[in-house]
PDB file of C-alpha atoms in Angstrom:
ATOM      1  CA  UNK A   1      27.572 -10.212 147.718  1.00 77.00           C
ATOM      2  CA  UNK A   2      25.265  -7.846 145.977  1.00 77.00           C
ATOM      3  CA  UNK A   3      28.029  -6.418 143.753  1.00 81.00           C
ATOM      4  CA  UNK A   4      29.126  -9.885 142.633  1.00 80.00           C
ATOM      5  CA  UNK A   5      25.540 -10.854 141.873  1.00 79.00           C
ATOM      6  CA  UNK A   6      25.020  -7.715 139.803  1.00 80.00           C
ATOM      7  CA  UNK A   7      28.183  -8.423 137.834  1.00 81.00           C
ATOM      8  CA  UNK A   8      27.001 -11.934 137.056  1.00 84.00           C
ATOM      9  CA  UNK A   9      23.604 -10.611 135.958  1.00 84.00           C
ATOM     10  CA  UNK A  10      25.330  -8.050 133.725  1.00 82.00           C
ATOM     11  CA  UNK A  11      27.513 -10.747 132.131  1.00 82.00           C
ATOM     12  CA  UNK A  12      24.425 -12.866 131.543  1.00 86.00           C
ATOM     13  CA  UNK A  13      22.582  -9.979 129.886  1.00 83.00           C
ATOM     14  CA  UNK A  14      25.598  -9.142 127.719  1.00 82.00           C
ATOM     15  CA  UNK A  15      25.798 -12.778 126.591  1.00 84.00           C
ATOM     16  CA  UNK A  16      22.083 -12.784 125.765  1.00 84.00           C
ATOM     17  CA  UNK A  17      22.535  -9.523 123.874  1.00 86.00           C
ATOM     18  CA  UNK A  18      25.344 -11.041 121.840  1.00 85.00           C
ATOM     19  CA  UNK A  19      23.211 -14.072 120.975  1.00 86.00           C
ATOM     20  CA  UNK A  20      20.269 -11.857 120.031  1.00 88.00           C
ATOM     21  CA  UNK A  21      22.490  -9.722 117.794  1.00 88.00           C
ATOM     22  CA  UNK A  22      23.731 -12.895 116.098  1.00 89.00           C
ATOM     23  CA  UNK A  23      20.155 -14.102 115.573  1.00 88.00           C
ATOM     24  CA  UNK A  24      19.172 -10.693 114.200  1.00 90.00           C
ATOM     25  CA  UNK A  25      22.080 -10.801 111.741  1.00 91.00           C
ATOM     26  CA  UNK A  26      21.082 -14.303 110.612  1.00 91.00           C
ATOM     27  CA  UNK A  27      17.445 -13.249 110.180  1.00 92.00           C
ATOM     28  CA  UNK A  28      18.509 -10.195 108.173  1.00 94.00           C
ATOM     29  CA  UNK A  29      20.581 -12.455 105.924  1.00 93.00           C
ATOM     30  CA  UNK A  30      17.651 -14.858 105.407  1.00 93.00           C
ATOM     31  CA  UNK A  31      15.350 -11.903 104.729  1.00 94.00           C
ATOM     32  CA  UNK A  32      17.767 -10.569 102.127  1.00 94.00           C
ATOM     33  CA  UNK A  33      17.883 -13.989 100.409  1.00 94.00           C
ATOM     34  CA  UNK A  34      14.080 -14.220 100.478  1.00 94.00           C
ATOM     35  CA  UNK A  35      13.776 -10.731  98.965  1.00 94.00           C
ATOM     36  CA  UNK A  36      16.265 -11.702  96.234  1.00 92.00           C
ATOM     37  CA  UNK A  37      14.273 -14.850  95.460  1.00 90.00           C
ATOM     38  CA  UNK A  38      11.035 -12.845  95.351  1.00 93.00           C
ATOM     39  CA  UNK A  39      12.620 -10.304  92.982  1.00 93.00           C
ATOM     40  CA  UNK A  40      13.916 -13.125  90.767  1.00 86.00           C
ATOM     41  CA  UNK A  41      10.472 -14.749  90.759  1.00 85.00           C
ATOM     42  CA  UNK A  42       8.819 -11.455  89.803  1.00 90.00           C
ATOM     43  CA  UNK A  43      11.295 -10.947  86.963  1.00 86.00           C
ATOM     44  CA  UNK A  44      10.680 -14.511  85.765  1.00 82.00           C
ATOM     45  CA  UNK A  45       6.928 -13.957  85.946  1.00 86.00           C
ATOM     46  CA  UNK A  46       7.169 -10.778  83.882  1.00 88.00           C
ATOM     47  CA  UNK A  47       9.431 -12.502  81.372  1.00 84.00           C
ATOM     48  CA  UNK A  48       6.949 -15.367  81.054  1.00 86.00           C
ATOM     49  CA  UNK A  49       4.029 -12.984  80.595  1.00 88.00           C
ATOM     50  CA  UNK A  50       5.911 -11.171  77.833  1.00 89.00           C
ATOM     51  CA  UNK A  51       6.887 -14.480  76.233  1.00 87.00           C
ATOM     52  CA  UNK A  52       3.306 -15.755  76.211  1.00 89.00           C
ATOM     53  CA  UNK A  53       2.112 -12.419  74.819  1.00 92.00           C
ATOM     54  CA  UNK A  54       4.584 -12.877  71.974  1.00 91.00           C
ATOM     55  CA  UNK A  55       3.310 -16.430  71.380  1.00 93.00           C
ATOM     56  CA  UNK A  56      -0.323 -15.230  71.360  1.00 94.00           C
ATOM     57  CA  UNK A  57       0.559 -12.402  68.982  1.00 95.00           C
ATOM     58  CA  UNK A  58       2.269 -14.849  66.624  1.00 94.00           C
ATOM     59  CA  UNK A  59      -0.813 -17.081  66.605  1.00 96.00           C
ATOM     60  CA  UNK A  60      -3.217 -14.155  66.163  1.00 96.00           C
ATOM     61  CA  UNK A  61      -1.248 -12.891  63.171  1.00 95.00           C
ATOM     62  CA  UNK A  62      -1.298 -16.373  61.656  1.00 95.00           C
ATOM     63  CA  UNK A  63      -5.071 -16.661  62.120  1.00 97.00           C
ATOM     64  CA  UNK A  64      -5.630 -13.274  60.517  1.00 97.00           C
ATOM     65  CA  UNK A  65      -3.528 -14.176  57.491  1.00 95.00           C
ATOM     66  CA  UNK A  66      -5.335 -17.490  57.027  1.00 96.00           C
ATOM     67  CA  UNK A  67      -8.741 -15.814  57.375  1.00 97.00           C
ATOM     68  CA  UNK A  68      -7.870 -13.043  54.919  1.00 97.00           C
ATOM     69  CA  UNK A  69      -6.464 -15.436  52.329  1.00 96.00           C
ATOM     70  CA  UNK A  70      -9.554 -17.648  52.581  1.00 96.00           C
ATOM     71  CA  UNK A  71     -11.785 -14.586  52.238  1.00 97.00           C
ATOM     72  CA  UNK A  72     -10.042 -13.661  48.977  1.00 97.00           C
ATOM     73  CA  UNK A  73     -11.133 -17.071  47.704  1.00 96.00           C
ATOM     74  CA  UNK A  74     -14.738 -16.496  48.841  1.00 95.00           C
ATOM     75  CA  UNK A  75     -14.640 -18.724  51.918  1.00 95.00           C
ATOM     76  CA  UNK A  76     -15.597 -16.479  54.830  1.00 95.00           C
ATOM     77  CA  UNK A  77     -14.655 -17.694  58.287  1.00 96.00           C
ATOM     78  CA  UNK A  78     -14.269 -16.083  61.700  1.00 96.00           C
ATOM     79  CA  UNK A  79     -11.428 -16.265  64.187  1.00 97.00           C
ATOM     80  CA  UNK A  80     -11.212 -16.331  67.971  1.00 97.00           C
ATOM     81  CA  UNK A  81      -7.808 -14.814  68.692  1.00 96.00           C
ATOM     82  CA  UNK A  82      -7.932 -15.480  72.438  1.00 94.00           C
ATOM     83  CA  UNK A  83      -8.560 -19.212  72.024  1.00 95.00           C
ATOM     84  CA  UNK A  84      -6.563 -19.609  68.820  1.00 97.00           C
ATOM     85  CA  UNK A  85      -9.489 -20.821  66.727  1.00 98.00           C
ATOM     86  CA  UNK A  86     -10.343 -20.605  63.041  1.00 98.00           C
ATOM     87  CA  UNK A  87     -14.119 -21.136  62.969  1.00 97.00           C
ATOM     88  CA  UNK A  88     -15.893 -22.708  59.991  1.00 96.00           C
ATOM     89  CA  UNK A  89     -19.714 -22.492  59.896  1.00 93.00           C
ATOM     90  CA  UNK A  90     -21.216 -25.931  59.257  1.00 90.00           C
ATOM     91  CA  UNK A  91     -23.834 -24.665  56.810  1.00 90.00           C
ATOM     92  CA  UNK A  92     -21.183 -23.925  54.179  1.00 92.00           C
ATOM     93  CA  UNK A  93     -19.738 -27.436  54.517  1.00 94.00           C
ATOM     94  CA  UNK A  94     -22.533 -29.881  55.386  1.00 93.00           C
ATOM     95  CA  UNK A  95     -26.224 -30.406  54.895  1.00 90.00           C
ATOM     96  CA  UNK A  96     -28.248 -30.409  58.113  1.00 84.00           C
ATOM     97  CA  UNK A  97     -27.996 -33.724  60.009  1.00 86.00           C
ATOM     98  CA  UNK A  98     -25.362 -34.999  57.566  1.00 88.00           C
ATOM     99  CA  UNK A  99     -21.642 -35.589  58.000  1.00 93.00           C
ATOM    100  CA  UNK A 100     -20.689 -36.061  54.353  1.00 93.00           C
ATOM    101  CA  UNK A 101     -19.256 -32.926  52.807  1.00 95.00           C
ATOM    102  CA  UNK A 102     -21.341 -31.168  50.187  1.00 95.00           C
ATOM    103  CA  UNK A 103     -19.674 -30.241  46.903  1.00 96.00           C
ATOM    104  CA  UNK A 104     -19.366 -26.682  48.205  1.00 95.00           C
ATOM    105  CA  UNK A 105     -18.007 -28.079  51.470  1.00 96.00           C
ATOM    106  CA  UNK A 106     -15.314 -30.064  49.676  1.00 96.00           C
ATOM    107  CA  UNK A 107     -14.352 -26.958  47.734  1.00 96.00           C
ATOM    108  CA  UNK A 108     -14.183 -24.857  50.909  1.00 96.00           C
ATOM    109  CA  UNK A 109     -12.100 -27.368  52.882  1.00 97.00           C
ATOM    110  CA  UNK A 110      -9.754 -27.664  49.909  1.00 97.00           C
ATOM    111  CA  UNK A 111      -9.394 -23.877  49.903  1.00 97.00           C
ATOM    112  CA  UNK A 112      -8.490 -23.958  53.576  1.00 97.00           C
ATOM    113  CA  UNK A 113      -6.035 -26.811  53.057  1.00 97.00           C
ATOM    114  CA  UNK A 114      -4.294 -24.954  50.240  1.00 96.00           C
ATOM    115  CA  UNK A 115      -3.911 -21.899  52.463  1.00 96.00           C
ATOM    116  CA  UNK A 116      -2.641 -24.001  55.367  1.00 96.00           C
ATOM    117  CA  UNK A 117      -0.178 -25.746  53.049  1.00 93.00           C
ATOM    118  CA  UNK A 118       1.440 -22.392  52.301  1.00 91.00           C
ATOM    119  CA  UNK A 119       1.288 -20.899  55.802  1.00 91.00           C
ATOM    120  CA  UNK A 120       2.008 -23.704  58.267  1.00 92.00           C
ATOM    121  CA  UNK A 121       5.470 -24.797  57.079  1.00 89.00           C
ATOM    122  CA  UNK A 122       6.843 -21.631  58.679  1.00 86.00           C
ATOM    123  CA  UNK A 123       5.536 -22.750  62.090  1.00 90.00           C
ATOM    124  CA  UNK A 124       6.649 -26.380  62.269  1.00 87.00           C
ATOM    125  CA  UNK A 125       9.797 -28.399  62.843  1.00 73.00           C
ATOM    126  CA  UNK A 126      11.051 -28.879  59.291  1.00 60.00           C
ATOM    127  CA  UNK A 127      10.878 -25.327  57.998  1.00 53.00           C
ATOM    128  CA  UNK A 128      12.130 -25.094  54.426  1.00 56.00           C
ATOM    129  CA  UNK A 129      12.646 -21.750  52.735  1.00 51.00           C
ATOM    130  CA  UNK A 130      12.237 -23.439  49.360  1.00 52.00           C
ATOM    131  CA  UNK A 131       8.596 -24.364  49.962  1.00 53.00           C
ATOM    132  CA  UNK A 132       7.423 -21.833  52.562  1.00 55.00           C
ATOM    133  CA  UNK A 133       5.928 -18.516  51.495  1.00 59.00           C
ATOM    134  CA  UNK A 134       7.117 -16.754  54.662  1.00 62.00           C
ATOM    135  CA  UNK A 135      10.119 -16.552  56.961  1.00 68.00           C
ATOM    136  CA  UNK A 136      10.711 -19.040  59.767  1.00 68.00           C
ATOM    137  CA  UNK A 137       9.128 -17.832  62.999  1.00 80.00           C
ATOM    138  CA  UNK A 138      10.396 -18.099  66.560  1.00 83.00           C
ATOM    139  CA  UNK A 139       7.197 -19.505  68.062  1.00 89.00           C
ATOM    140  CA  UNK A 140       6.099 -22.824  66.611  1.00 92.00           C
ATOM    141  CA  UNK A 141       2.846 -24.808  66.565  1.00 95.00           C
ATOM    142  CA  UNK A 142       2.415 -27.769  68.905  1.00 95.00           C
ATOM    143  CA  UNK A 143      -0.795 -29.145  67.361  1.00 97.00           C
ATOM    144  CA  UNK A 144      -3.769 -28.334  65.145  1.00 97.00           C
ATOM    145  CA  UNK A 145      -7.084 -29.886  66.165  1.00 97.00           C
ATOM    146  CA  UNK A 146     -10.136 -30.198  63.935  1.00 97.00           C
ATOM    147  CA  UNK A 147     -13.029 -30.063  66.396  1.00 97.00           C
ATOM    148  CA  UNK A 148     -16.599 -30.881  65.398  1.00 96.00           C
ATOM    149  CA  UNK A 149     -19.540 -29.219  67.179  1.00 96.00           C
ATOM    150  CA  UNK A 150     -23.322 -29.399  66.858  1.00 94.00           C
ATOM    151  CA  UNK A 151     -26.198 -27.293  68.138  1.00 92.00           C
ATOM    152  CA  UNK A 152     -28.007 -28.031  71.403  1.00 91.00           C
ATOM    153  CA  UNK A 153     -30.825 -30.026  69.770  1.00 89.00           C
ATOM    154  CA  UNK A 154     -30.601 -33.743  70.655  1.00 87.00           C
ATOM    155  CA  UNK A 155     -30.685 -36.346  67.899  1.00 86.00           C
ATOM    156  CA  UNK A 156     -34.343 -37.451  67.813  1.00 81.00           C
ATOM    157  CA  UNK A 157     -34.033 -40.459  65.523  1.00 77.00           C
ATOM    158  CA  UNK A 158     -30.684 -42.211  65.950  1.00 78.00           C
ATOM    159  CA  UNK A 159     -29.701 -44.156  62.836  1.00 77.00           C
ATOM    160  CA  UNK A 160     -26.956 -46.397  61.549  1.00 75.00           C
ATOM    161  CA  UNK A 161     -25.196 -43.202  60.378  1.00 85.00           C
ATOM    162  CA  UNK A 162     -24.819 -41.706  63.850  1.00 89.00           C
ATOM    163  CA  UNK A 163     -26.330 -42.276  67.273  1.00 88.00           C
ATOM    164  CA  UNK A 164     -25.937 -38.852  68.820  1.00 93.00           C
ATOM    165  CA  UNK A 165     -24.455 -35.392  68.389  1.00 93.00           C
ATOM    166  CA  UNK A 166     -21.038 -36.498  69.573  1.00 94.00           C
ATOM    167  CA  UNK A 167     -20.781 -39.086  66.821  1.00 95.00           C
ATOM    168  CA  UNK A 168     -22.181 -36.654  64.234  1.00 94.00           C
ATOM    169  CA  UNK A 169     -19.683 -33.944  65.174  1.00 96.00           C
ATOM    170  CA  UNK A 170     -16.787 -36.412  65.189  1.00 96.00           C
ATOM    171  CA  UNK A 171     -17.657 -37.729  61.742  1.00 96.00           C
ATOM    172  CA  UNK A 172     -17.882 -34.184  60.426  1.00 96.00           C
ATOM    173  CA  UNK A 173     -14.434 -33.410  61.800  1.00 97.00           C
ATOM    174  CA  UNK A 174     -13.099 -36.638  60.281  1.00 96.00           C
ATOM    175  CA  UNK A 175     -14.604 -35.791  56.888  1.00 96.00           C
ATOM    176  CA  UNK A 176     -12.796 -32.442  56.978  1.00 96.00           C
ATOM    177  CA  UNK A 177      -9.591 -34.124  58.138  1.00 97.00           C
ATOM    178  CA  UNK A 178      -9.675 -36.554  55.218  1.00 96.00           C
ATOM    179  CA  UNK A 179      -9.536 -33.646  52.759  1.00 96.00           C
ATOM    180  CA  UNK A 180      -6.549 -32.151  54.606  1.00 96.00           C
ATOM    181  CA  UNK A 181      -4.918 -35.584  54.688  1.00 95.00           C
ATOM    182  CA  UNK A 182      -5.004 -35.658  50.878  1.00 95.00           C
ATOM    183  CA  UNK A 183      -2.273 -33.002  50.957  1.00 96.00           C
ATOM    184  CA  UNK A 184       0.943 -34.931  51.737  1.00 93.00           C
ATOM    185  CA  UNK A 185       2.743 -31.838  53.031  1.00 91.00           C
ATOM    186  CA  UNK A 186      -0.027 -31.379  55.626  1.00 94.00           C
ATOM    187  CA  UNK A 187      -0.529 -35.068  56.409  1.00 94.00           C
ATOM    188  CA  UNK A 188       3.187 -35.497  57.153  1.00 92.00           C
ATOM    189  CA  UNK A 189       3.635 -32.216  59.004  1.00 93.00           C
ATOM    190  CA  UNK A 190       5.211 -32.612  62.455  1.00 92.00           C
ATOM    191  CA  UNK A 191       5.922 -30.414  65.444  1.00 91.00           C
ATOM    192  CA  UNK A 192       9.238 -29.818  67.212  1.00 87.00           C
ATOM    193  CA  UNK A 193       8.904 -33.124  69.096  1.00 88.00           C
ATOM    194  CA  UNK A 194       8.463 -35.055  65.853  1.00 90.00           C
ATOM    195  CA  UNK A 195       4.753 -35.678  66.510  1.00 93.00           C
ATOM    196  CA  UNK A 196       2.151 -35.391  63.753  1.00 94.00           C
ATOM    197  CA  UNK A 197       0.531 -31.974  63.813  1.00 95.00           C
ATOM    198  CA  UNK A 198      -3.134 -32.653  63.044  1.00 97.00           C
ATOM    199  CA  UNK A 199      -5.695 -34.307  65.305  1.00 96.00           C
ATOM    200  CA  UNK A 200      -9.468 -34.780  65.337  1.00 97.00           C
ATOM    201  CA  UNK A 201     -12.158 -34.620  68.015  1.00 96.00           C
ATOM    202  CA  UNK A 202     -15.918 -34.258  68.290  1.00 96.00           C
ATOM    203  CA  UNK A 203     -17.727 -32.539  71.148  1.00 96.00           C
ATOM    204  CA  UNK A 204     -21.342 -32.732  70.010  1.00 95.00           C
ATOM    205  CA  UNK A 205     -23.415 -30.113  71.809  1.00 95.00           C
ATOM    206  CA  UNK A 206     -21.136 -29.994  74.871  1.00 95.00           C
ATOM    207  CA  UNK A 207     -19.148 -26.843  73.974  1.00 95.00           C
ATOM    208  CA  UNK A 208     -21.629 -24.283  72.665  1.00 93.00           C
ATOM    209  CA  UNK A 209     -20.594 -20.744  71.843  1.00 93.00           C
ATOM    210  CA  UNK A 210     -24.224 -19.672  72.322  1.00 92.00           C
ATOM    211  CA  UNK A 211     -26.649 -21.238  74.837  1.00 90.00           C
ATOM    212  CA  UNK A 212     -29.980 -19.832  73.715  1.00 90.00           C
ATOM    213  CA  UNK A 213     -32.423 -22.146  71.954  1.00 89.00           C
ATOM    214  CA  UNK A 214     -32.775 -19.891  68.914  1.00 90.00           C
ATOM    215  CA  UNK A 215     -32.187 -20.397  65.221  1.00 90.00           C
ATOM    216  CA  UNK A 216     -29.317 -17.921  65.289  1.00 90.00           C
ATOM    217  CA  UNK A 217     -27.613 -19.713  68.195  1.00 90.00           C
ATOM    218  CA  UNK A 218     -28.087 -23.110  66.588  1.00 91.00           C
ATOM    219  CA  UNK A 219     -26.328 -21.777  63.496  1.00 90.00           C
ATOM    220  CA  UNK A 220     -23.402 -20.471  65.536  1.00 92.00           C
ATOM    221  CA  UNK A 221     -23.015 -23.746  67.435  1.00 93.00           C
ATOM    222  CA  UNK A 222     -22.972 -25.932  64.298  1.00 93.00           C
ATOM    223  CA  UNK A 223     -19.347 -25.525  63.310  1.00 95.00           C
ATOM    224  CA  UNK A 224     -15.897 -26.953  62.753  1.00 96.00           C
ATOM    225  CA  UNK A 225     -13.242 -25.280  64.906  1.00 97.00           C
ATOM    226  CA  UNK A 226      -9.628 -25.431  63.789  1.00 98.00           C
ATOM    227  CA  UNK A 227      -7.740 -24.949  67.052  1.00 98.00           C
ATOM    228  CA  UNK A 228      -4.076 -23.944  66.915  1.00 98.00           C
ATOM    229  CA  UNK A 229      -2.077 -24.921  70.003  1.00 97.00           C
ATOM    230  CA  UNK A 230       1.331 -23.241  70.261  1.00 95.00           C
ATOM    231  CA  UNK A 231       4.444 -24.681  71.842  1.00 92.00           C
ATOM    232  CA  UNK A 232       5.370 -23.130  75.205  1.00 87.00           C
ATOM    233  CA  UNK A 233       7.952 -20.349  74.873  1.00 83.00           C
ATOM    234  CA  UNK A 234      11.613 -21.312  75.511  1.00 77.00           C
ATOM    235  CA  UNK A 235      11.508 -19.359  78.786  1.00 70.00           C
ATOM    236  CA  UNK A 236       9.215 -22.025  80.262  1.00 70.00           C
ATOM    237  CA  UNK A 237      11.729 -24.791  79.593  1.00 66.00           C
ATOM    238  CA  UNK A 238      14.509 -22.643  81.069  1.00 67.00           C
ATOM    239  CA  UNK A 239      12.543 -22.008  84.271  1.00 63.00           C
ATOM    240  CA  UNK A 240      11.642 -25.694  84.618  1.00 58.00           C
ATOM    241  CA  UNK A 241      15.289 -26.635  84.052  1.00 59.00           C
ATOM    242  CA  UNK A 242      16.480 -24.136  86.675  1.00 60.00           C
ATOM    243  CA  UNK A 243      13.840 -25.377  89.107  1.00 55.00           C
ATOM    244  CA  UNK A 244      15.045 -28.973  88.720  1.00 47.00           C
ATOM    245  CA  UNK A 245      18.659 -27.909  89.310  1.00 53.00           C
ATOM    246  CA  UNK A 246      17.692 -25.973  92.446  1.00 54.00           C
TER     247      UNK A 246
END
């Protein structure tokens, strides 16, 4: 009958309503979990940003101290805080188209090495209050790279000394590294992982800081960059560890 049919339809609708309410409750629960995860991710992101800011600030302060101490000894260099670079102009270290250090160059690299010898122990694995001139810091150095660079002018007459700008820049970086390597405390310096701190590379004309073909730009591009690479903050390892667990 019509009444019986209506009752069945009502029961069917009530059952559907119950199922929909259950689905809504489940979706609300999933939404709540997703919102919690998003909030956790945002907090982690902010924590990481703050941690990396602290690392960058530590490196910038180190660069400033090294620069200022070198300046007091009449070796003027510039720093790039954003990239973590201590920049040495080639003209105060090498003759043009040469990779052997001049007498002034040897003196200047020795000045830098003596400053590094006093400053870097605070930023490496085996910090020792007996030899370091500063307190141990939270954020440590991963590596220090001596990077050779030339201007944009190609080598016109390749010789047995060097074939191109890449080889010239590499040999200049190596010549600087050899002076640093004469200081046992620097040569044996290691990072938290037990790896040797210093490395060498040559980029030739491939990484200019100025791209104009002018005398001024050529002078800026001929340089040795001392690049300080910091270890990731502990928060990174914690997040990676949590991610593996989850």
